[in-house]
């Protein structure tokens, strides 16, 4: 038995995160929409601006990325 366990050589694993990066490899990329989970208002997503930092123009609730609503 190796000191690395299961005869694995050092540096060969993917580490704690499994190599998937942010959001488990499901980055949403450019485009898409921010949606209000409360009233359903939909606005275009702006690159570099997280939807969760945007307030709904109609009701003031926090917006969420459209793709995240579809997962629920």
PDB file of N, CA and C in Angstrom:
ATOM      1  N   UNK A   1       0.844  -1.181   0.000  1.00  0.00           N
ATOM      2  CA  UNK A   1       0.000   0.000   0.000  1.00  0.00           C
ATOM      3  C   UNK A   1       0.885   1.239   0.000  1.00  0.00           C
ATOM      4  N   UNK A   2       0.505   2.210  -0.781  1.00  0.00           N
ATOM      5  CA  UNK A   2       1.254   3.455  -0.920  1.00  0.00           C
ATOM      6  C   UNK A   2       0.888   4.421   0.199  1.00  0.00           C
ATOM      7  N   UNK A   3       1.766   5.359   0.491  1.00  0.00           N
ATOM      8  CA  UNK A   3       1.442   6.388   1.477  1.00  0.00           C
ATOM      9  C   UNK A   3       0.363   7.338   0.941  1.00  0.00           C
ATOM     10  N   UNK A   4       0.132   7.289  -0.366  1.00  0.00           N
ATOM     11  CA  UNK A   4      -0.877   8.146  -0.979  1.00  0.00           C
ATOM     12  C   UNK A   4      -2.239   7.462  -1.039  1.00  0.00           C
ATOM     13  N   UNK A   5      -2.319   6.226  -0.675  1.00  0.00           N
ATOM     14  CA  UNK A   5      -3.573   5.480  -0.661  1.00  0.00           C
ATOM     15  C   UNK A   5      -3.986   5.036  -2.053  1.00  0.00           C
ATOM     16  N   UNK A   6      -4.412   3.823  -2.171  1.00  0.00           N
ATOM     17  CA  UNK A   6      -4.875   3.245  -3.439  1.00  0.00           C
ATOM     18  C   UNK A   6      -3.844   3.364  -4.567  1.00  0.00           C
ATOM     19  N   UNK A   7      -2.574   3.404  -4.212  1.00  0.00           N
ATOM     20  CA  UNK A   7      -1.482   3.470  -5.184  1.00  0.00           C
ATOM     21  C   UNK A   7      -1.566   4.658  -6.132  1.00  0.00           C
ATOM     22  N   UNK A   8      -2.212   5.723  -5.724  1.00  0.00           N
ATOM     23  CA  UNK A   8      -2.290   6.935  -6.554  1.00  0.00           C
ATOM     24  C   UNK A   8      -1.013   7.738  -6.393  1.00  0.00           C
ATOM     25  N   UNK A   9      -0.509   8.252  -7.457  1.00  0.00           N
ATOM     26  CA  UNK A   9       0.672   9.109  -7.397  1.00  0.00           C
ATOM     27  C   UNK A   9       0.251  10.511  -6.979  1.00  0.00           C
ATOM     28  N   UNK A  10       1.130  11.255  -6.340  1.00  0.00           N
ATOM     29  CA  UNK A  10       0.772  12.617  -5.941  1.00  0.00           C
ATOM     30  C   UNK A  10       0.541  13.497  -7.172  1.00  0.00           C
ATOM     31  N   UNK A  11      -0.410  14.411  -7.047  1.00  0.00           N
ATOM     32  CA  UNK A  11      -0.669  15.350  -8.128  1.00  0.00           C
ATOM     33  C   UNK A  11      -1.578  14.831  -9.229  1.00  0.00           C
ATOM     34  N   UNK A  12      -2.103  13.642  -9.091  1.00  0.00           N
ATOM     35  CA  UNK A  12      -2.934  13.057 -10.137  1.00  0.00           C
ATOM     36  C   UNK A  12      -4.431  13.258  -9.914  1.00  0.00           C
ATOM     37  N   UNK A  13      -4.819  13.656  -8.708  1.00  0.00           N
ATOM     38  CA  UNK A  13      -6.241  13.813  -8.414  1.00  0.00           C
ATOM     39  C   UNK A  13      -6.770  15.177  -8.832  1.00  0.00           C
ATOM     40  N   UNK A  14      -8.070  15.338  -8.729  1.00  0.00           N
ATOM     41  CA  UNK A  14      -8.702  16.597  -9.087  1.00  0.00           C
ATOM     42  C   UNK A  14      -8.886  17.500  -7.877  1.00  0.00           C
ATOM     43  N   UNK A  15      -8.514  17.032  -6.708  1.00  0.00           N
ATOM     44  CA  UNK A  15      -8.625  17.860  -5.515  1.00  0.00           C
ATOM     45  C   UNK A  15     -10.039  17.927  -4.986  1.00  0.00           C
ATOM     46  N   UNK A  16     -10.232  18.798  -3.997  1.00  0.00           N
ATOM     47  CA  UNK A  16     -11.513  18.902  -3.309  1.00  0.00           C
ATOM     48  C   UNK A  16     -12.656  19.309  -4.240  1.00  0.00           C
ATOM     49  N   UNK A  17     -12.416  20.230  -5.159  1.00  0.00           N
ATOM     50  CA  UNK A  17     -13.474  20.736  -6.023  1.00  0.00           C
ATOM     51  C   UNK A  17     -13.809  19.837  -7.192  1.00  0.00           C
ATOM     52  N   UNK A  18     -13.031  18.810  -7.434  1.00  0.00           N
ATOM     53  CA  UNK A  18     -13.316  17.893  -8.515  1.00  0.00           C
ATOM     54  C   UNK A  18     -13.035  18.471  -9.898  1.00  0.00           C
ATOM     55  N   UNK A  19     -12.407  19.636  -9.971  1.00  0.00           N
ATOM     56  CA  UNK A  19     -12.037  20.207 -11.255  1.00  0.00           C
ATOM     57  C   UNK A  19     -13.180  20.825 -12.027  1.00  0.00           C
ATOM     58  N   UNK A  20     -14.288  21.076 -11.386  1.00  0.00           N
ATOM     59  CA  UNK A  20     -15.440  21.599 -12.108  1.00  0.00           C
ATOM     60  C   UNK A  20     -15.516  23.118 -12.119  1.00  0.00           C
ATOM     61  N   UNK A  21     -14.767  23.808 -11.304  1.00  0.00           N
ATOM     62  CA  UNK A  21     -14.820  25.257 -11.273  1.00  0.00           C
ATOM     63  C   UNK A  21     -16.074  25.763 -10.598  1.00  0.00           C
ATOM     64  N   UNK A  22     -16.373  27.016 -10.823  1.00  0.00           N
ATOM     65  CA  UNK A  22     -17.545  27.633 -10.211  1.00  0.00           C
ATOM     66  C   UNK A  22     -18.833  26.996 -10.701  1.00  0.00           C
ATOM     67  N   UNK A  23     -19.792  26.919  -9.834  1.00  0.00           N
ATOM     68  CA  UNK A  23     -21.115  26.414 -10.165  1.00  0.00           C
ATOM     69  C   UNK A  23     -21.058  25.022 -10.784  1.00  0.00           C
ATOM     70  N   UNK A  24     -20.111  24.212 -10.365  1.00  0.00           N
ATOM     71  CA  UNK A  24     -19.940  22.839 -10.844  1.00  0.00           C
ATOM     72  C   UNK A  24     -19.845  22.773 -12.360  1.00  0.00           C
ATOM     73  N   UNK A  25     -19.163  23.747 -12.954  1.00  0.00           N
ATOM     74  CA  UNK A  25     -18.955  23.739 -14.398  1.00  0.00           C
ATOM     75  C   UNK A  25     -20.126  24.287 -15.178  1.00  0.00           C
ATOM     76  N   UNK A  26     -21.143  24.771 -14.507  1.00  0.00           N
ATOM     77  CA  UNK A  26     -22.335  25.255 -15.205  1.00  0.00           C
ATOM     78  C   UNK A  26     -22.401  26.760 -15.285  1.00  0.00           C
ATOM     79  N   UNK A  27     -21.283  27.410 -15.625  1.00  0.00           N
ATOM     80  CA  UNK A  27     -21.299  28.859 -15.769  1.00  0.00           C
ATOM     81  C   UNK A  27     -22.347  29.259 -16.794  1.00  0.00           C
ATOM     82  N   UNK A  28     -23.004  30.361 -16.563  1.00  0.00           N
ATOM     83  CA  UNK A  28     -24.117  30.743 -17.425  1.00  0.00           C
ATOM     84  C   UNK A  28     -23.676  31.556 -18.619  1.00  0.00           C
ATOM     85  N   UNK A  29     -22.469  32.099 -18.591  1.00  0.00           N
ATOM     86  CA  UNK A  29     -21.944  32.818 -19.735  1.00  0.00           C
ATOM     87  C   UNK A  29     -22.619  34.158 -19.963  1.00  0.00           C
ATOM     88  N   UNK A  30     -22.393  34.700 -21.157  1.00  0.00           N
ATOM     89  CA  UNK A  30     -22.915  36.002 -21.543  1.00  0.00           C
ATOM     90  C   UNK A  30     -24.375  35.848 -21.966  1.00  0.00           C
ATOM     91  N   UNK A  31     -25.147  36.878 -21.756  1.00  0.00           N
ATOM     92  CA  UNK A  31     -26.547  36.839 -22.164  1.00  0.00           C
ATOM     93  C   UNK A  31     -27.426  36.299 -21.065  1.00  0.00           C
ATOM     94  N   UNK A  32     -28.622  35.910 -21.413  1.00  0.00           N
ATOM     95  CA  UNK A  32     -29.565  35.400 -20.440  1.00  0.00           C
ATOM     96  C   UNK A  32     -30.324  36.530 -19.768  1.00  0.00           C
ATOM     97  N   UNK A  33     -31.074  36.178 -18.746  1.00  0.00           N
ATOM     98  CA  UNK A  33     -31.937  37.140 -18.075  1.00  0.00           C
ATOM     99  C   UNK A  33     -31.829  37.025 -16.563  1.00  0.00           C
ATOM    100  N   UNK A  34     -32.130  38.146 -15.903  1.00  0.00           N
ATOM    101  CA  UNK A  34     -32.322  38.172 -14.463  1.00  0.00           C
ATOM    102  C   UNK A  34     -33.829  38.223 -14.258  1.00  0.00           C
ATOM    103  N   UNK A  35     -34.343  37.396 -13.349  1.00  0.00           N
ATOM    104  CA  UNK A  35     -35.778  37.288 -13.128  1.00  0.00           C
ATOM    105  C   UNK A  35     -36.080  37.532 -11.658  1.00  0.00           C
ATOM    106  N   UNK A  36     -37.174  38.234 -11.405  1.00  0.00           N
ATOM    107  CA  UNK A  36     -37.627  38.448 -10.036  1.00  0.00           C
ATOM    108  C   UNK A  36     -38.412  37.217  -9.605  1.00  0.00           C
ATOM    109  N   UNK A  37     -37.969  36.575  -8.535  1.00  0.00           N
ATOM    110  CA  UNK A  37     -38.641  35.378  -8.033  1.00  0.00           C
ATOM    111  C   UNK A  37     -39.990  35.726  -7.398  1.00  0.00           C
ATOM    112  N   UNK A  38     -40.189  37.005  -7.079  1.00  0.00           N
ATOM    113  CA  UNK A  38     -41.421  37.411  -6.424  1.00  0.00           C
ATOM    114  C   UNK A  38     -42.530  37.764  -7.426  1.00  0.00           C
ATOM    115  N   UNK A  39     -42.211  38.641  -8.400  1.00  0.00           N
ATOM    116  CA  UNK A  39     -43.265  39.092  -9.324  1.00  0.00           C
ATOM    117  C   UNK A  39     -43.073  38.615 -10.756  1.00  0.00           C
ATOM    118  N   UNK A  40     -41.904  38.021 -11.080  1.00  0.00           N
ATOM    119  CA  UNK A  40     -41.684  37.459 -12.404  1.00  0.00           C
ATOM    120  C   UNK A  40     -41.129  38.419 -13.439  1.00  0.00           C
ATOM    121  N   UNK A  41     -40.821  39.650 -13.054  1.00  0.00           N
ATOM    122  CA  UNK A  41     -40.244  40.610 -13.994  1.00  0.00           C
ATOM    123  C   UNK A  41     -38.916  40.070 -14.514  1.00  0.00           C
ATOM    124  N   UNK A  42     -38.686  40.222 -15.817  1.00  0.00           N
ATOM    125  CA  UNK A  42     -37.503  39.679 -16.473  1.00  0.00           C
ATOM    126  C   UNK A  42     -36.749  40.823 -17.149  1.00  0.00           C
ATOM    127  N   UNK A  43     -35.437  40.940 -16.847  1.00  0.00           N
ATOM    128  CA  UNK A  43     -34.611  41.961 -17.484  1.00  0.00           C
ATOM    129  C   UNK A  43     -33.353  41.298 -18.041  1.00  0.00           C
ATOM    130  N   UNK A  44     -32.768  41.846 -19.108  1.00  0.00           N
ATOM    131  CA  UNK A  44     -31.540  41.256 -19.665  1.00  0.00           C
ATOM    132  C   UNK A  44     -30.396  41.293 -18.658  1.00  0.00           C
ATOM    133  N   UNK A  45     -29.631  40.192 -18.603  1.00  0.00           N
ATOM    134  CA  UNK A  45     -28.467  40.123 -17.722  1.00  0.00           C
ATOM    135  C   UNK A  45     -27.354  40.974 -18.307  1.00  0.00           C
ATOM    136  N   UNK A  46     -26.676  41.744 -17.461  1.00  0.00           N
ATOM    137  CA  UNK A  46     -25.539  42.551 -17.889  1.00  0.00           C
ATOM    138  C   UNK A  46     -24.257  41.827 -17.525  1.00  0.00           C
ATOM    139  N   UNK A  47     -23.369  41.662 -18.498  1.00  0.00           N
ATOM    140  CA  UNK A  47     -22.111  40.964 -18.265  1.00  0.00           C
ATOM    141  C   UNK A  47     -21.331  41.628 -17.145  1.00  0.00           C
ATOM    142  N   UNK A  48     -20.839  40.828 -16.199  1.00  0.00           N
ATOM    143  CA  UNK A  48     -20.044  41.317 -15.085  1.00  0.00           C
ATOM    144  C   UNK A  48     -20.858  41.796 -13.896  1.00  0.00           C
ATOM    145  N   UNK A  49     -22.189  41.763 -14.002  1.00  0.00           N
ATOM    146  CA  UNK A  49     -23.057  42.202 -12.907  1.00  0.00           C
ATOM    147  C   UNK A  49     -23.894  41.003 -12.457  1.00  0.00           C
ATOM    148  N   UNK A  50     -23.731  40.589 -11.213  1.00  0.00           N
ATOM    149  CA  UNK A  50     -24.505  39.456 -10.701  1.00  0.00           C
ATOM    150  C   UNK A  50     -25.964  39.854 -10.559  1.00  0.00           C
ATOM    151  N   UNK A  51     -26.843  38.975 -10.983  1.00  0.00           N
ATOM    152  CA  UNK A  51     -28.283  39.250 -10.874  1.00  0.00           C
ATOM    153  C   UNK A  51     -28.686  39.506  -9.424  1.00  0.00           C
ATOM    154  N   UNK A  52     -28.030  38.842  -8.493  1.00  0.00           N
ATOM    155  CA  UNK A  52     -28.398  38.987  -7.082  1.00  0.00           C
ATOM    156  C   UNK A  52     -28.052  40.361  -6.520  1.00  0.00           C
ATOM    157  N   UNK A  53     -27.294  41.171  -7.280  1.00  0.00           N
ATOM    158  CA  UNK A  53     -26.997  42.529  -6.838  1.00  0.00           C
ATOM    159  C   UNK A  53     -27.982  43.533  -7.435  1.00  0.00           C
ATOM    160  N   UNK A  54     -28.879  43.051  -8.293  1.00  0.00           N
ATOM    161  CA  UNK A  54     -29.854  43.909  -8.965  1.00  0.00           C
ATOM    162  C   UNK A  54     -31.200  43.792  -8.259  1.00  0.00           C
ATOM    163  N   UNK A  55     -31.854  44.904  -8.054  1.00  0.00           N
ATOM    164  CA  UNK A  55     -33.195  44.923  -7.459  1.00  0.00           C
ATOM    165  C   UNK A  55     -34.238  45.004  -8.573  1.00  0.00           C
ATOM    166  N   UNK A  56     -35.351  44.348  -8.397  1.00  0.00           N
ATOM    167  CA  UNK A  56     -36.435  44.353  -9.373  1.00  0.00           C
ATOM    168  C   UNK A  56     -36.940  45.786  -9.566  1.00  0.00           C
ATOM    169  N   UNK A  57     -37.062  46.233 -10.820  1.00  0.00           N
ATOM    170  CA  UNK A  57     -37.550  47.585 -11.069  1.00  0.00           C
ATOM    171  C   UNK A  57     -39.025  47.773 -10.701  1.00  0.00           C
ATOM    172  N   UNK A  58     -39.768  46.666 -10.577  1.00  0.00           N
ATOM    173  CA  UNK A  58     -41.199  46.757 -10.248  1.00  0.00           C
ATOM    174  C   UNK A  58     -41.493  46.664  -8.757  1.00  0.00           C
ATOM    175  N   UNK A  59     -40.879  45.684  -8.075  1.00  0.00           N
ATOM    176  CA  UNK A  59     -41.238  45.470  -6.669  1.00  0.00           C
ATOM    177  C   UNK A  59     -40.074  45.646  -5.696  1.00  0.00           C
ATOM    178  N   UNK A  60     -38.836  45.768  -6.210  1.00  0.00           N
ATOM    179  CA  UNK A  60     -37.687  45.988  -5.341  1.00  0.00           C
ATOM    180  C   UNK A  60     -37.069  44.726  -4.766  1.00  0.00           C
ATOM    181  N   UNK A  61     -37.606  43.563  -5.109  1.00  0.00           N
ATOM    182  CA  UNK A  61     -37.079  42.287  -4.627  1.00  0.00           C
ATOM    183  C   UNK A  61     -35.771  41.970  -5.351  1.00  0.00           C
ATOM    184  N   UNK A  62     -34.926  41.135  -4.765  1.00  0.00           N
ATOM    185  CA  UNK A  62     -33.660  40.734  -5.385  1.00  0.00           C
ATOM    186  C   UNK A  62     -33.932  39.850  -6.599  1.00  0.00           C
ATOM    187  N   UNK A  63     -33.197  40.112  -7.673  1.00  0.00           N
ATOM    188  CA  UNK A  63     -33.329  39.320  -8.897  1.00  0.00           C
ATOM    189  C   UNK A  63     -32.461  38.064  -8.784  1.00  0.00           C
ATOM    190  N   UNK A  64     -32.744  37.071  -9.633  1.00  0.00           N
ATOM    191  CA  UNK A  64     -31.979  35.830  -9.662  1.00  0.00           C
ATOM    192  C   UNK A  64     -31.791  35.419 -11.119  1.00  0.00           C
ATOM    193  N   UNK A  65     -30.690  34.746 -11.415  1.00  0.00           N
ATOM    194  CA  UNK A  65     -30.409  34.320 -12.781  1.00  0.00           C
ATOM    195  C   UNK A  65     -31.486  33.334 -13.235  1.00  0.00           C
ATOM    196  N   UNK A  66     -31.979  33.519 -14.437  1.00  0.00           N
ATOM    197  CA  UNK A  66     -33.071  32.702 -14.974  1.00  0.00           C
ATOM    198  C   UNK A  66     -32.769  31.215 -14.901  1.00  0.00           C
ATOM    199  N   UNK A  67     -31.536  30.827 -15.202  1.00  0.00           N
ATOM    200  CA  UNK A  67     -31.159  29.413 -15.194  1.00  0.00           C
ATOM    201  C   UNK A  67     -31.300  28.786 -13.808  1.00  0.00           C
ATOM    202  N   UNK A  68     -31.113  29.588 -12.756  1.00  0.00           N
ATOM    203  CA  UNK A  68     -31.242  29.063 -11.399  1.00  0.00           C
ATOM    204  C   UNK A  68     -32.703  28.800 -11.052  1.00  0.00           C
ATOM    205  N   UNK A  69     -33.610  29.592 -11.576  1.00  0.00           N
ATOM    206  CA  UNK A  69     -35.033  29.352 -11.336  1.00  0.00           C
ATOM    207  C   UNK A  69     -35.496  28.067 -12.008  1.00  0.00           C
ATOM    208  N   UNK A  70     -34.932  27.776 -13.157  1.00  0.00           N
ATOM    209  CA  UNK A  70     -35.318  26.577 -13.904  1.00  0.00           C
ATOM    210  C   UNK A  70     -34.880  25.303 -13.198  1.00  0.00           C
ATOM    211  N   UNK A  71     -33.789  25.378 -12.385  1.00  0.00           N
ATOM    212  CA  UNK A  71     -33.302  24.200 -11.657  1.00  0.00           C
ATOM    213  C   UNK A  71     -34.242  23.802 -10.532  1.00  0.00           C
ATOM    214  N   UNK A  72     -34.949  24.762  -9.978  1.00  0.00           N
ATOM    215  CA  UNK A  72     -35.788  24.505  -8.808  1.00  0.00           C
ATOM    216  C   UNK A  72     -37.012  23.711  -9.155  1.00  0.00           C
TER     217      UNK A  72
END
